[in-house]
mmCIF file of C-alpha atoms and ligand atoms in Angstrom:
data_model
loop_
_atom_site.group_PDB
_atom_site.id
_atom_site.type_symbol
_atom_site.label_atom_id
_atom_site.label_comp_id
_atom_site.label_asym_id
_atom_site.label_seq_id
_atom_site.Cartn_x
_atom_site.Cartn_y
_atom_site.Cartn_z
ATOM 1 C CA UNK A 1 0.000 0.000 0.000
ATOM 2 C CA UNK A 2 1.317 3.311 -0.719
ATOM 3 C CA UNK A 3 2.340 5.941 2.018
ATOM 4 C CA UNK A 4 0.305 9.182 1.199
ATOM 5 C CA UNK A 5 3.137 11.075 3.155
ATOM 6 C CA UNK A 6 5.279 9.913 0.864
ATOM 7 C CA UNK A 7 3.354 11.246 -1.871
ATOM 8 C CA UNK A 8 2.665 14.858 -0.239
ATOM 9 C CA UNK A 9 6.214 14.888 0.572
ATOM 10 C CA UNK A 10 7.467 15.256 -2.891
ATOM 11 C CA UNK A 11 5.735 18.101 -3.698
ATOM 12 C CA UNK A 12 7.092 19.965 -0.566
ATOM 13 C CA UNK A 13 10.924 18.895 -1.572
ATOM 14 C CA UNK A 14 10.570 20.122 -5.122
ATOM 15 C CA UNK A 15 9.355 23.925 -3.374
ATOM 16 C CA UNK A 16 12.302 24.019 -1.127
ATOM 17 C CA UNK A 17 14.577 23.068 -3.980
ATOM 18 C CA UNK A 18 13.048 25.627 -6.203
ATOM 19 C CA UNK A 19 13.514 27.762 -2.828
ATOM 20 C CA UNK A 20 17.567 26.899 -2.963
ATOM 21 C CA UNK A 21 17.722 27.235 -6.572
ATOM 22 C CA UNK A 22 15.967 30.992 -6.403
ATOM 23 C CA UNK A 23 18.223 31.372 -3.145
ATOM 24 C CA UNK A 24 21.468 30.714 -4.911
ATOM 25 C CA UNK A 25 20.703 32.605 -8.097
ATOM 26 C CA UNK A 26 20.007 35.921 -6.310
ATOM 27 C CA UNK A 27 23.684 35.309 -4.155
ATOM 28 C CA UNK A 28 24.960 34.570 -7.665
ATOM 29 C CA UNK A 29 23.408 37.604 -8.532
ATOM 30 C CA UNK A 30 24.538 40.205 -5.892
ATOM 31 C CA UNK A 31 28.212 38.619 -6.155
ATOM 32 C CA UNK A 32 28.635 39.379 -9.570
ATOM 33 C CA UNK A 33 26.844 43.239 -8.945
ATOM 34 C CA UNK A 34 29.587 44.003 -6.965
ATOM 35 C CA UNK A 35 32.112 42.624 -8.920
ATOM 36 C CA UNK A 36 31.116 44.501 -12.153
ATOM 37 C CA UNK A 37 30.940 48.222 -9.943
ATOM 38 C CA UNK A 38 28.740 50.483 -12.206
ATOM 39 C CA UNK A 39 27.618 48.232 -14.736
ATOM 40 C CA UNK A 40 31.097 47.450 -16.657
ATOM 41 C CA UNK A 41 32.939 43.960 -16.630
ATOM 42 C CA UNK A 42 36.565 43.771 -16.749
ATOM 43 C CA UNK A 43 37.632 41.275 -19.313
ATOM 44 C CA UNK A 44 40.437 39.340 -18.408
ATOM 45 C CA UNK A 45 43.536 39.257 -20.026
ATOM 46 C CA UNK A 46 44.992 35.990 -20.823
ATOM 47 C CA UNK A 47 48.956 36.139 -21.028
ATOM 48 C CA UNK A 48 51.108 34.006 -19.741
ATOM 49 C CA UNK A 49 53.243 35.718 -17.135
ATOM 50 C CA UNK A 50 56.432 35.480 -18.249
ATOM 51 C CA UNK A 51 55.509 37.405 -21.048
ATOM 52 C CA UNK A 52 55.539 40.651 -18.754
ATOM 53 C CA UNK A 53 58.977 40.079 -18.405
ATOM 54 C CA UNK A 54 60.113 41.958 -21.638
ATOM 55 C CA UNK A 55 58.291 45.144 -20.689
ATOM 56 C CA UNK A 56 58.618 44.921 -17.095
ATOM 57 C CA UNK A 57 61.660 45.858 -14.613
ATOM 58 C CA UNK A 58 62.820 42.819 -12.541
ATOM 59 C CA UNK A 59 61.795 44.645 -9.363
ATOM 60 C CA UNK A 60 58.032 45.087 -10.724
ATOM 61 C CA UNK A 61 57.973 41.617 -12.366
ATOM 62 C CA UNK A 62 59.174 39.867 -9.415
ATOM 63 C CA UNK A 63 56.230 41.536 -7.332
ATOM 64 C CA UNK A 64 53.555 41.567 -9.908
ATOM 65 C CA UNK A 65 54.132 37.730 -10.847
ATOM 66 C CA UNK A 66 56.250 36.336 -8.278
ATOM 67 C CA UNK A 67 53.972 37.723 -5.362
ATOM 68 C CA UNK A 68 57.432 39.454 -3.900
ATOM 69 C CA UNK A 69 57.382 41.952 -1.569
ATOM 70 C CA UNK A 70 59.344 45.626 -2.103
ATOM 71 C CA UNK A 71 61.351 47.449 0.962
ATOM 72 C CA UNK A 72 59.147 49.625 3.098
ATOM 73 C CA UNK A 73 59.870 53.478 2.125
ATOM 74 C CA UNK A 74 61.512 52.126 -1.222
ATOM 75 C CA UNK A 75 58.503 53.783 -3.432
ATOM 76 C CA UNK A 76 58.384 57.030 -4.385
ATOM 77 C CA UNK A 77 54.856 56.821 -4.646
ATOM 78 C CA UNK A 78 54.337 56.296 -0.718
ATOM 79 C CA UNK A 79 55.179 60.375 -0.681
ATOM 80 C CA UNK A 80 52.780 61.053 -4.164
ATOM 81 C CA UNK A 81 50.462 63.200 -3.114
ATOM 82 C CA UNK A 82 48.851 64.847 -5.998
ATOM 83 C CA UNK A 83 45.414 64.189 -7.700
ATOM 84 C CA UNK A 84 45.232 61.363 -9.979
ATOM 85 C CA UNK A 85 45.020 57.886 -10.849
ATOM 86 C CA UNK A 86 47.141 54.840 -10.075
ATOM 87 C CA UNK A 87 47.397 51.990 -12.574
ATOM 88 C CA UNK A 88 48.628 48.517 -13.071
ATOM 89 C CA UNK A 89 52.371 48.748 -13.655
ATOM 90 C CA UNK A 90 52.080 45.711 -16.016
ATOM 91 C CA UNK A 91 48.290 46.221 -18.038
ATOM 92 C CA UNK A 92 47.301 49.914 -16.857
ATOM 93 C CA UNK A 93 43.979 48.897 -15.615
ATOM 94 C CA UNK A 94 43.171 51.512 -13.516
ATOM 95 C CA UNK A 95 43.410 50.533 -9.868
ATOM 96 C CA UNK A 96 42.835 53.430 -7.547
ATOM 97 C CA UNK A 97 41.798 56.840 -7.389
ATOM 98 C CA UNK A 98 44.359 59.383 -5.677
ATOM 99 C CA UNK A 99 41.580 60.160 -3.326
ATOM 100 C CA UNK A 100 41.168 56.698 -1.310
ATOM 101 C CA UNK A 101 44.876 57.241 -1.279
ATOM 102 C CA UNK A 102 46.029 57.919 2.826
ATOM 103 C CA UNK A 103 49.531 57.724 4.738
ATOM 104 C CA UNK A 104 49.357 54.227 6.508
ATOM 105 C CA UNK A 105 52.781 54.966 8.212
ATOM 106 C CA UNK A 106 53.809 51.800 6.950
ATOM 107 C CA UNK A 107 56.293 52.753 3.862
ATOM 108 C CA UNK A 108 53.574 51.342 1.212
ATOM 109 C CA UNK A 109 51.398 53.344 -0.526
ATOM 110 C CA UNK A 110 47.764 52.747 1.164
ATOM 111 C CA UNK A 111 44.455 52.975 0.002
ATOM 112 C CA UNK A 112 41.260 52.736 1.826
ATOM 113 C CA UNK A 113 39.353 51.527 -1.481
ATOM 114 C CA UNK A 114 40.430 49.916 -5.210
ATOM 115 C CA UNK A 115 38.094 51.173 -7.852
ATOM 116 C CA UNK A 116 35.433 48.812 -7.905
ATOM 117 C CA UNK A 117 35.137 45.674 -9.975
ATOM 118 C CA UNK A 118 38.964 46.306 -10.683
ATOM 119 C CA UNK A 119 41.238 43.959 -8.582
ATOM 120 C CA UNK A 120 40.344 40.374 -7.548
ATOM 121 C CA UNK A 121 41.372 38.827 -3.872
ATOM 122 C CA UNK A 122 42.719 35.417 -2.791
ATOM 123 C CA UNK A 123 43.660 34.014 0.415
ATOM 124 C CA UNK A 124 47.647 33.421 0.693
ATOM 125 C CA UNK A 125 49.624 31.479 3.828
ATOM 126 C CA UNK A 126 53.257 32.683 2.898
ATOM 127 C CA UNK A 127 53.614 34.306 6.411
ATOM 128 C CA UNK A 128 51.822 31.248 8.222
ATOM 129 C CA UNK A 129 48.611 33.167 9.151
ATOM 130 C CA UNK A 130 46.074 33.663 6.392
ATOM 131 C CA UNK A 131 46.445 37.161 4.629
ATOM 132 C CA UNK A 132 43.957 38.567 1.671
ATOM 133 C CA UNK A 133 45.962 39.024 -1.148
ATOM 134 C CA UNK A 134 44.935 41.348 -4.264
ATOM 135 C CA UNK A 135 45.404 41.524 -7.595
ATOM 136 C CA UNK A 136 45.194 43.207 -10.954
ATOM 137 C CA UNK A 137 41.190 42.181 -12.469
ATOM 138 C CA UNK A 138 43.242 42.686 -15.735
ATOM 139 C CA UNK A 139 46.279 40.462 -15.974
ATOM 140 C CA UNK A 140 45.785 38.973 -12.866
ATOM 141 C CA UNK A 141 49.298 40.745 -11.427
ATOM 142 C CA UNK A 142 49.880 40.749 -7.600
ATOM 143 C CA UNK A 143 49.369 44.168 -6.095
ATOM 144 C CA UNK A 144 49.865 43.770 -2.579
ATOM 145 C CA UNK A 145 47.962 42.683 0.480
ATOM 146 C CA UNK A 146 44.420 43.656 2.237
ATOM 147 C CA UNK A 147 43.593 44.346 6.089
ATOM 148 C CA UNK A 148 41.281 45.330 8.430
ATOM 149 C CA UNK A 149 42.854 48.738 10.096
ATOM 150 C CA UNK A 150 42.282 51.348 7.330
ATOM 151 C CA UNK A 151 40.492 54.476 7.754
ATOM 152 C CA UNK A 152 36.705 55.301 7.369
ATOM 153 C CA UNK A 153 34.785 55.134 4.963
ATOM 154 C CA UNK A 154 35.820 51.596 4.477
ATOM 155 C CA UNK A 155 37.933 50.505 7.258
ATOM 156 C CA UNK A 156 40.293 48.771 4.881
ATOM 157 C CA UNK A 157 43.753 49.253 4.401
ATOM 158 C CA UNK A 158 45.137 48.211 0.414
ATOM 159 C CA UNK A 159 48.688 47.660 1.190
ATOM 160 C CA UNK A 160 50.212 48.059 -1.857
ATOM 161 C CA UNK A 161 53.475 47.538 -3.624
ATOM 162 C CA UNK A 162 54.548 50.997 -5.485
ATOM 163 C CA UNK A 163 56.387 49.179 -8.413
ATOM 164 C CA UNK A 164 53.427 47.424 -9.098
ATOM 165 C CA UNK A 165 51.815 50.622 -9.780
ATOM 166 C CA UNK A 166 52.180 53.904 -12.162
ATOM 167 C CA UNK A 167 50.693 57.143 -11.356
ATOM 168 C CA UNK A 168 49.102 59.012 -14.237
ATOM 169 C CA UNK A 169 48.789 62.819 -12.751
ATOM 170 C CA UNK A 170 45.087 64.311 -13.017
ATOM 171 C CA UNK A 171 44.601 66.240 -16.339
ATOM 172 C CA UNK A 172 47.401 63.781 -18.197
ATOM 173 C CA UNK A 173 45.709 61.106 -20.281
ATOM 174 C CA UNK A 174 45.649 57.282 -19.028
ATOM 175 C CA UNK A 175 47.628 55.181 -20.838
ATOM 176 C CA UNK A 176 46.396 52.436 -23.307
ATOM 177 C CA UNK A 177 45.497 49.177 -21.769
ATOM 178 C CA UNK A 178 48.433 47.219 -22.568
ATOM 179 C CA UNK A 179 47.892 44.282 -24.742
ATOM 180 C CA UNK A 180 49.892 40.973 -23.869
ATOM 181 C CA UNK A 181 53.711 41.473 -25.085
ATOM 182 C CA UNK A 182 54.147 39.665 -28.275
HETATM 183 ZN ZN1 ZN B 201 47.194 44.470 -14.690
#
C-alpha cells in the first residue's frame, strides 16, 4: 500500500529546492553586482606571465608575478600626493583613485578603497597566518595585500606595492590598456 506522506512529501521537496535554486541565483546575482561596480565587466587578459617580463623591470615583475614583496619606504609613490590615478604597472587597468589614497605609516602606498570591480582577492599562507591578497582584475598581477585597520569610509587598508603601480597625474591622459607582449 502506498504511504500518502510519501506522496505529499514530494511536492514539498521540489518547493524548497526551487527555494535553494531561487536562493542561490540571487547570491549569484549580488556577487557578480559588486564585482562589475557600475555596470562594466573587466575582461580578463589571458597572457602568460612570463611574457611581462620583456616590458617589465625585474623589481616590478618579481612583485607583480612572483607575489614578492618591495622594501618599506623604497617607493616614491608612498610620498605622491597629488590628484590622480594609479594603474597597473604591467596592463594599466586603472586601480585606484588618488583620493582613497592615505599615509598608513607603513612605507607602502595605502588605500582605503580599489576602484570597484577592478582587482580580484585570494587568500595566501606565505607568512603562516592567512592574509587577503589582491590583484590586478586585468592580468591577474599581484598588487599587494588587504587588512582590516584602514580608515573610514571603508575601514580597509590596500597595502600596496609601489612598483606594481604607475601614477598618471590628473589632467594627463591614461595610458592604453596594454595588450599581452608579443
Ligand atoms: Zn594588470
Amino acid at each position: 500500500m502506498p504511504n500518502p506522506a510519501a506522496h505529499e512529501g514530494n511536492p514539498s521537496r521540489r518547493r524548497v529546492l526551487r527555494g535553494l535554486v531561487a536562493g542561490v541565483a540571487t547570491l549569484l546575482g549580488c556577487s557578480s553586482r559588486g564585482e562589475a561596480g557600475d555596470g562594466g565587466t573587466v575582461a580578463k587578459l589571458d597572457c602568460p606571465h612570463e611574457a611581462w617580463r620583456k616590458t617589465l623591470t625585474p623589481a616590478a615583475y618579481a612583485v607583480l608575478f612572483e607575489e614578492d614583496t618591495e622594501r618599506p619606504f623604497s617607493s616614491p609613490l608612498e610620498k605622491e600626493k597629488r590628484a590622480g590615478t594609479y594603474v597597473c604597472a604591467a596592463c594599466a587597468l586603472p586601480l585606484f583613485d588618488a583620493k582613497t589614497k592615505f599615509d598608513s605609516g607603513t612605507g607602502w602606498p595605502s588605500f582605503w578603497a580599489p576602484i570597484e570591480g577592478h582587482v580580484g582577492t585570494s587568500t595566501d599562507f606565505k607568512l603562516i597566518y592567512p592574509r587577503t591578497e589582491y590583484h590586478c582584475a586585468r592580468c591577474g598581477g599581484h598588487q599587494g595585500h588587504v587588512f582590516d585597520d584602514g580608515p573610514k569610509p571603508t575601514g580597509k587598508r590596500y597595502c600596496n606595492n609601489g612598483v606594481a603601480l604607475a601614477f598618471v597625474p590628473a589632467g594627463d591622459a591614461l595610458p592604453e590598456l596594454r595588450a599581452c607582449p608579443a
